Tab-separated table of C-alpha atoms in Angstrom:
chain	number	residue	atom	x	y	z
A	17	UNK	CA	16.786	-8.745	-24.258
A	18	UNK	CA	16.315	-10.007	-20.692
A	19	UNK	CA	20.036	-10.713	-20.387
A	20	UNK	CA	20.955	-7.214	-21.546
A	21	UNK	CA	18.549	-5.720	-19.002
A	22	UNK	CA	19.801	-7.977	-16.195
A	23	UNK	CA	16.257	-9.442	-15.896
A	24	UNK	CA	14.927	-6.061	-14.764
A	25	UNK	CA	11.987	-4.107	-16.117
A	26	UNK	CA	13.527	-0.800	-17.304
A	27	UNK	CA	12.509	2.270	-15.347
A	28	UNK	CA	12.485	4.308	-18.551
A	29	UNK	CA	9.920	1.946	-20.081
A	30	UNK	CA	7.619	2.192	-17.066
A	31	UNK	CA	7.973	5.978	-17.005
A	32	UNK	CA	7.202	6.175	-20.733
A	33	UNK	CA	4.074	4.042	-20.295
A	34	UNK	CA	2.906	6.266	-17.448
A	35	UNK	CA	3.321	9.369	-19.630
A	36	UNK	CA	1.514	7.723	-22.567
A	37	UNK	CA	-1.455	6.832	-20.354
A	38	UNK	CA	-1.619	10.416	-19.089
A	39	UNK	CA	-2.076	11.523	-22.691
A	40	UNK	CA	-5.338	9.575	-22.872
A	41	UNK	CA	-6.994	12.455	-21.049
A	42	UNK	CA	-8.534	13.195	-17.677
A	43	UNK	CA	-11.844	12.684	-15.900
A	44	UNK	CA	-14.065	15.555	-14.807
A	45	UNK	CA	-12.368	15.666	-11.397
A	46	UNK	CA	-8.965	16.107	-13.027
A	47	UNK	CA	-7.843	12.544	-12.313
A	48	UNK	CA	-6.040	10.576	-15.018
A	49	UNK	CA	-6.639	6.918	-15.844
A	50	UNK	CA	-3.594	6.010	-13.748
A	51	UNK	CA	-4.928	8.026	-10.812
A	52	UNK	CA	-8.190	6.075	-10.951
A	53	UNK	CA	-6.418	2.768	-11.412
A	54	UNK	CA	-4.150	3.579	-8.475
A	55	UNK	CA	-7.053	3.742	-6.025
A	56	UNK	CA	-6.594	0.200	-4.724
A	57	UNK	CA	-7.113	0.887	-1.033
A	58	UNK	CA	-10.525	-0.808	-0.711
A	59	UNK	CA	-8.973	-3.915	0.852
A	60	UNK	CA	-7.359	-1.942	3.647
A	61	UNK	CA	-10.487	0.180	4.023
A	62	UNK	CA	-12.651	-2.886	4.600
A	63	UNK	CA	-10.329	-4.286	7.260
A	64	UNK	CA	-10.026	-0.928	9.029
A	65	UNK	CA	-13.793	-0.416	8.961
A	66	UNK	CA	-14.349	-3.857	10.480
A	67	UNK	CA	-11.922	-3.242	13.356
A	68	UNK	CA	-13.377	0.218	13.967
A	69	UNK	CA	-16.925	-1.168	14.073
A	70	UNK	CA	-15.997	-3.961	16.492
A	71	UNK	CA	-13.900	-1.739	18.752
A	72	UNK	CA	-16.829	0.641	19.286
A	73	UNK	CA	-19.008	-2.244	20.472
A	74	UNK	CA	-16.365	-4.028	22.537
A	75	UNK	CA	-16.123	-1.100	24.940
A	76	UNK	CA	-19.562	-2.046	26.259
A	77	UNK	CA	-18.536	-5.577	27.209
A	78	UNK	CA	-18.154	-6.253	30.947
A	79	UNK	CA	-14.692	-6.617	32.452
A	80	UNK	CA	-13.299	-7.477	35.905
A	81	UNK	CA	-10.269	-9.306	37.303
A	82	UNK	CA	-12.338	-12.351	38.170
A	83	UNK	CA	-14.113	-12.122	34.862
A	84	UNK	CA	-11.061	-11.629	32.611
A	85	UNK	CA	-11.207	-9.957	29.214
A	86	UNK	CA	-13.833	-11.662	27.001
A	87	UNK	CA	-11.860	-10.718	23.920
A	88	UNK	CA	-8.614	-12.403	24.926
A	89	UNK	CA	-10.175	-15.417	26.638
A	90	UNK	CA	-10.150	-18.837	25.001
A	91	UNK	CA	-13.475	-20.539	24.276
A	92	UNK	CA	-13.015	-22.734	27.369
A	93	UNK	CA	-12.464	-19.657	29.578
A	94	UNK	CA	-15.252	-17.606	28.026
A	95	UNK	CA	-18.089	-16.690	30.373
A	96	UNK	CA	-21.484	-18.087	29.342
A	97	UNK	CA	-24.374	-15.836	30.281
A	98	UNK	CA	-26.772	-18.559	29.226
A	99	UNK	CA	-25.344	-20.947	31.830
A	100	UNK	CA	-25.600	-18.303	34.551
A	101	UNK	CA	-29.192	-17.589	33.520
A	102	UNK	CA	-30.055	-21.276	33.774
A	103	UNK	CA	-28.359	-21.615	37.183
A	104	UNK	CA	-30.329	-18.620	38.390
A	105	UNK	CA	-33.582	-20.233	37.167
A	106	UNK	CA	-34.478	-17.262	35.024
A	107	UNK	CA	-37.381	-17.468	32.597
A	108	UNK	CA	-36.977	-19.004	29.135
A	109	UNK	CA	-37.125	-15.555	27.566
A	110	UNK	CA	-34.272	-14.335	29.762
A	111	UNK	CA	-32.257	-17.487	29.019
A	112	UNK	CA	-32.751	-16.940	25.291
A	113	UNK	CA	-31.645	-13.314	25.678
A	114	UNK	CA	-28.521	-14.498	27.546
A	115	UNK	CA	-27.804	-16.975	24.735
A	116	UNK	CA	-28.119	-14.193	22.158
A	117	UNK	CA	-25.686	-12.097	24.193
A	118	UNK	CA	-23.203	-14.991	24.195
A	119	UNK	CA	-23.451	-15.162	20.403
A	120	UNK	CA	-22.923	-11.414	20.042
A	121	UNK	CA	-19.809	-11.527	22.235
A	122	UNK	CA	-18.526	-14.522	20.281
A	123	UNK	CA	-19.002	-12.692	16.958
A	124	UNK	CA	-17.258	-9.573	18.255
A	125	UNK	CA	-14.371	-11.650	19.547
A	126	UNK	CA	-13.947	-13.482	16.228
A	127	UNK	CA	-14.225	-10.325	14.139
A	128	UNK	CA	-11.888	-8.280	16.326
A	129	UNK	CA	-9.264	-10.991	16.566
A	130	UNK	CA	-6.147	-10.938	14.388
A	131	UNK	CA	-7.314	-14.339	13.193
A	132	UNK	CA	-10.181	-12.670	11.348
A	133	UNK	CA	-8.803	-12.913	7.853
A	134	UNK	CA	-10.967	-10.718	5.655
A	135	UNK	CA	-8.143	-10.665	3.139
A	136	UNK	CA	-8.485	-14.412	2.669
A	137	UNK	CA	-12.244	-14.035	2.246
A	138	UNK	CA	-11.739	-11.363	-0.417
A	139	UNK	CA	-9.313	-13.539	-2.360
A	140	UNK	CA	-11.579	-16.587	-2.201
A	141	UNK	CA	-14.663	-14.559	-3.153
A	142	UNK	CA	-13.299	-12.830	-6.252
A	143	UNK	CA	-10.734	-15.277	-7.622
A	144	UNK	CA	-13.319	-17.097	-9.762
A	145	UNK	CA	-14.681	-13.844	-11.153
A	146	UNK	CA	-11.434	-12.202	-12.237
A	147	UNK	CA	-9.982	-15.409	-13.678
A	148	UNK	CA	-12.862	-15.854	-16.126
A	149	UNK	CA	-12.244	-15.785	-19.911
A	150	UNK	CA	-13.767	-12.312	-20.172
A	151	UNK	CA	-11.013	-10.953	-17.910
A	152	UNK	CA	-7.947	-12.408	-19.637
A	153	UNK	CA	-6.561	-8.920	-20.115
A	154	UNK	CA	-6.077	-8.688	-16.341
A	155	UNK	CA	-3.245	-11.200	-16.655
A	156	UNK	CA	-1.155	-8.259	-17.883
A	157	UNK	CA	-1.756	-6.275	-14.696
A	158	UNK	CA	1.767	-6.924	-13.442
A	159	UNK	CA	3.153	-5.107	-16.498
A	160	UNK	CA	1.342	-1.869	-15.699
A	161	UNK	CA	2.130	-2.021	-11.965
A	162	UNK	CA	5.600	-0.395	-12.318
A	163	UNK	CA	3.951	2.587	-14.027
A	164	UNK	CA	1.363	2.670	-11.277
A	165	UNK	CA	4.083	2.870	-8.644
A	166	UNK	CA	5.648	5.850	-10.435
A	167	UNK	CA	2.254	7.549	-10.518
A	168	UNK	CA	1.777	6.721	-6.828
A	169	UNK	CA	5.138	8.276	-5.884
A	170	UNK	CA	4.343	11.442	-7.831
A	171	UNK	CA	0.925	11.740	-6.186
A	172	UNK	CA	2.373	11.040	-2.738
A	173	UNK	CA	4.991	13.791	-3.046
A	174	UNK	CA	2.396	16.276	-4.303
A	175	UNK	CA	0.091	15.402	-1.375
A	176	UNK	CA	2.892	16.000	1.140
A	177	UNK	CA	3.811	19.324	-0.456
A	178	UNK	CA	0.204	20.464	0.043
A	179	UNK	CA	0.348	19.827	3.797
A	180	UNK	CA	1.776	23.288	4.402
A	181	UNK	CA	-1.039	24.943	2.469
A	182	UNK	CA	-4.294	25.984	4.093
A	183	UNK	CA	-7.423	23.966	3.161
A	184	UNK	CA	-5.561	22.106	0.417
A	185	UNK	CA	-7.442	19.036	-0.890
A	186	UNK	CA	-6.022	15.511	-1.243
A	187	UNK	CA	-3.340	15.876	1.419
A	188	UNK	CA	-1.927	12.966	3.413
A	189	UNK	CA	1.312	11.814	4.987
A	190	UNK	CA	1.076	8.125	4.204
A	191	UNK	CA	-1.170	5.943	2.045
A	192	UNK	CA	-0.508	2.233	2.472
A	193	UNK	CA	-3.811	1.309	0.843
A	194	UNK	CA	-2.124	1.229	-2.555
A	195	UNK	CA	0.486	-1.307	-1.401
A	196	UNK	CA	-2.164	-3.568	0.130
A	197	UNK	CA	-4.408	-3.272	-2.926
A	198	UNK	CA	-1.573	-4.054	-5.335
A	199	UNK	CA	-0.486	-7.105	-3.316
A	200	UNK	CA	-4.115	-8.241	-3.172
A	201	UNK	CA	-4.661	-8.016	-6.932
A	202	UNK	CA	-1.380	-9.786	-7.694
A	203	UNK	CA	-2.393	-12.631	-5.389
A	204	UNK	CA	-5.926	-12.695	-6.746
A	205	UNK	CA	-4.703	-12.921	-10.338
A	206	UNK	CA	-1.867	-15.324	-9.532
A	207	UNK	CA	0.697	-12.802	-10.790
A	208	UNK	CA	2.874	-12.332	-7.714
A	209	UNK	CA	5.719	-14.453	-9.116
A	210	UNK	CA	5.561	-12.693	-12.495
A	211	UNK	CA	5.776	-9.273	-10.884
A	212	UNK	CA	8.700	-10.390	-8.751
A	213	UNK	CA	10.438	-11.592	-11.934
A	214	UNK	CA	10.535	-7.956	-13.103
A	215	UNK	CA	12.846	-7.097	-10.172
A	216	UNK	CA	11.165	-3.714	-10.249
A	217	UNK	CA	12.262	-2.346	-6.903
A	218	UNK	CA	15.855	-3.404	-7.609
A	219	UNK	CA	15.651	-1.512	-10.901
A	220	UNK	CA	14.324	1.573	-9.098
A	221	UNK	CA	17.190	1.567	-6.611
A	222	UNK	CA	19.717	1.019	-9.395
A	223	UNK	CA	18.238	3.840	-11.485
A	224	UNK	CA	18.311	6.382	-8.651
A	225	UNK	CA	21.829	5.358	-7.635
A	226	UNK	CA	23.042	6.073	-11.169
A	227	UNK	CA	21.180	9.402	-11.302
A	228	UNK	CA	22.660	10.500	-7.964
A	229	UNK	CA	26.136	9.508	-9.089
A	230	UNK	CA	25.762	11.621	-12.240
A	231	UNK	CA	24.611	14.602	-10.174
A	232	UNK	CA	27.582	14.275	-7.844
A	233	UNK	CA	29.923	14.255	-10.842
A	234	UNK	CA	28.244	17.408	-12.150
A	235	UNK	CA	28.602	19.058	-8.731
A	236	UNK	CA	32.306	18.230	-8.654
A	237	UNK	CA	32.747	19.579	-12.179
A	238	UNK	CA	30.864	22.761	-11.269
A	239	UNK	CA	32.989	23.254	-8.155
A	240	UNK	CA	36.130	22.816	-10.228
A	241	UNK	CA	34.926	25.402	-12.768
A	242	UNK	CA	34.130	27.901	-10.029
A	243	UNK	CA	37.762	27.728	-8.889
A	244	UNK	CA	39.168	28.312	-12.381
A	245	UNK	CA	39.543	31.985	-13.235
A	246	UNK	CA	39.476	31.448	-17.013
A	247	UNK	CA	36.660	28.883	-17.113
A	248	UNK	CA	34.213	31.300	-18.754
A	249	UNK	CA	31.800	30.960	-15.831
A	250	UNK	CA	31.265	33.727	-13.327
A	251	UNK	CA	30.488	33.217	-9.604
A	252	UNK	CA	26.815	33.849	-10.259
A	253	UNK	CA	26.644	31.192	-13.004
A	254	UNK	CA	28.294	28.494	-10.929
A	255	UNK	CA	26.137	29.427	-7.937
A	256	UNK	CA	22.940	29.042	-9.956
A	257	UNK	CA	24.111	25.703	-11.320
A	258	UNK	CA	25.005	24.557	-7.801
A	259	UNK	CA	21.526	25.514	-6.555
A	260	UNK	CA	19.859	23.611	-9.394
A	261	UNK	CA	21.999	20.543	-8.747
A	262	UNK	CA	21.230	20.644	-5.022
A	263	UNK	CA	17.506	20.847	-5.738
A	264	UNK	CA	17.736	17.955	-8.210
A	265	UNK	CA	19.607	15.843	-5.650
A	266	UNK	CA	17.024	16.651	-2.986
A	267	UNK	CA	14.206	15.642	-5.335
A	268	UNK	CA	15.903	12.338	-6.178
A	269	UNK	CA	16.400	11.526	-2.503
A	270	UNK	CA	12.753	12.284	-1.754
A	271	UNK	CA	11.585	10.063	-4.611
A	272	UNK	CA	13.882	7.231	-3.570
A	273	UNK	CA	12.697	7.500	0.029
A	274	UNK	CA	9.079	7.272	-1.116
A	275	UNK	CA	9.885	4.226	-3.244
A	276	UNK	CA	11.541	2.568	-0.252
A	277	UNK	CA	8.507	3.205	1.930
A	278	UNK	CA	6.294	1.762	-0.811
A	279	UNK	CA	8.564	-1.281	-1.060
A	280	UNK	CA	8.391	-1.897	2.698
A	281	UNK	CA	4.618	-1.528	2.628
A	282	UNK	CA	4.280	-3.831	-0.362
A	283	UNK	CA	6.496	-6.502	1.212
A	284	UNK	CA	4.480	-6.356	4.432
A	285	UNK	CA	1.193	-6.532	2.523
A	286	UNK	CA	2.439	-9.495	0.463
A	287	UNK	CA	3.012	-11.457	3.679
A	288	UNK	CA	-0.695	-11.134	4.462
A	289	UNK	CA	-1.566	-13.077	1.303
A	290	UNK	CA	1.408	-15.456	1.174
A	291	UNK	CA	-0.279	-18.398	2.920
A	292	UNK	CA	-3.534	-18.113	0.985
A	293	UNK	CA	-3.856	-21.054	-1.411
A	294	UNK	CA	-6.397	-21.636	-4.155
A	295	UNK	CA	-8.799	-24.520	-4.199
């Protein structure tokens, strides 16, 4: 079967699974099981919250040309308030306060730096939990991910359509939290290679290319019929068909564009976890 499918997970199968899951019902807030499962942005949220917290405190750190930026300095270049306090013969209490300030600046520098790898910490913290015998079912996560991406694309397009409406809930232009969360879970579960073996994004591009080709053929056929006097179609009929085909083509292009953006985000997120190895 793999040979006949060119080693790709069929789009139709993923779409069917997504529709079957929707039939399981909704939560009180109107969200389906896929909508809840799709909310994987906690990883990105944690990182963003950390940087936001540190940036608000860094603005209070002293800066001058002779002092240099304490955030970008190396440990050898870093100013030590404790040493200055000792040289100035301040009291022990003041020296201890200066030492505490040095530690605070050091923590802010480490946490604000790009080297602060909270993603690595998350993987190391939860890998033992999710790989336990009671969570064996999670080893099938990569199978449901294609359906999740379809659900994500649908939700993303709906959110963008709401942008023009006043006080519309759940609107956004971009949500890369899903891509980061998906890459995180695949790494955590050791399923990155298995998901890549599905060649899912290649299948998506192939599917939309075929659909667009079919629409173009229909447009050409419709144009040919509109030119034939005895085709049985009037100008109004062919015009309506042309409008429908144009709308269908526009929808396909929008969906494909969203899938491409998701692919770029997923590839970028995967790089963040690529060098993380298990003990």
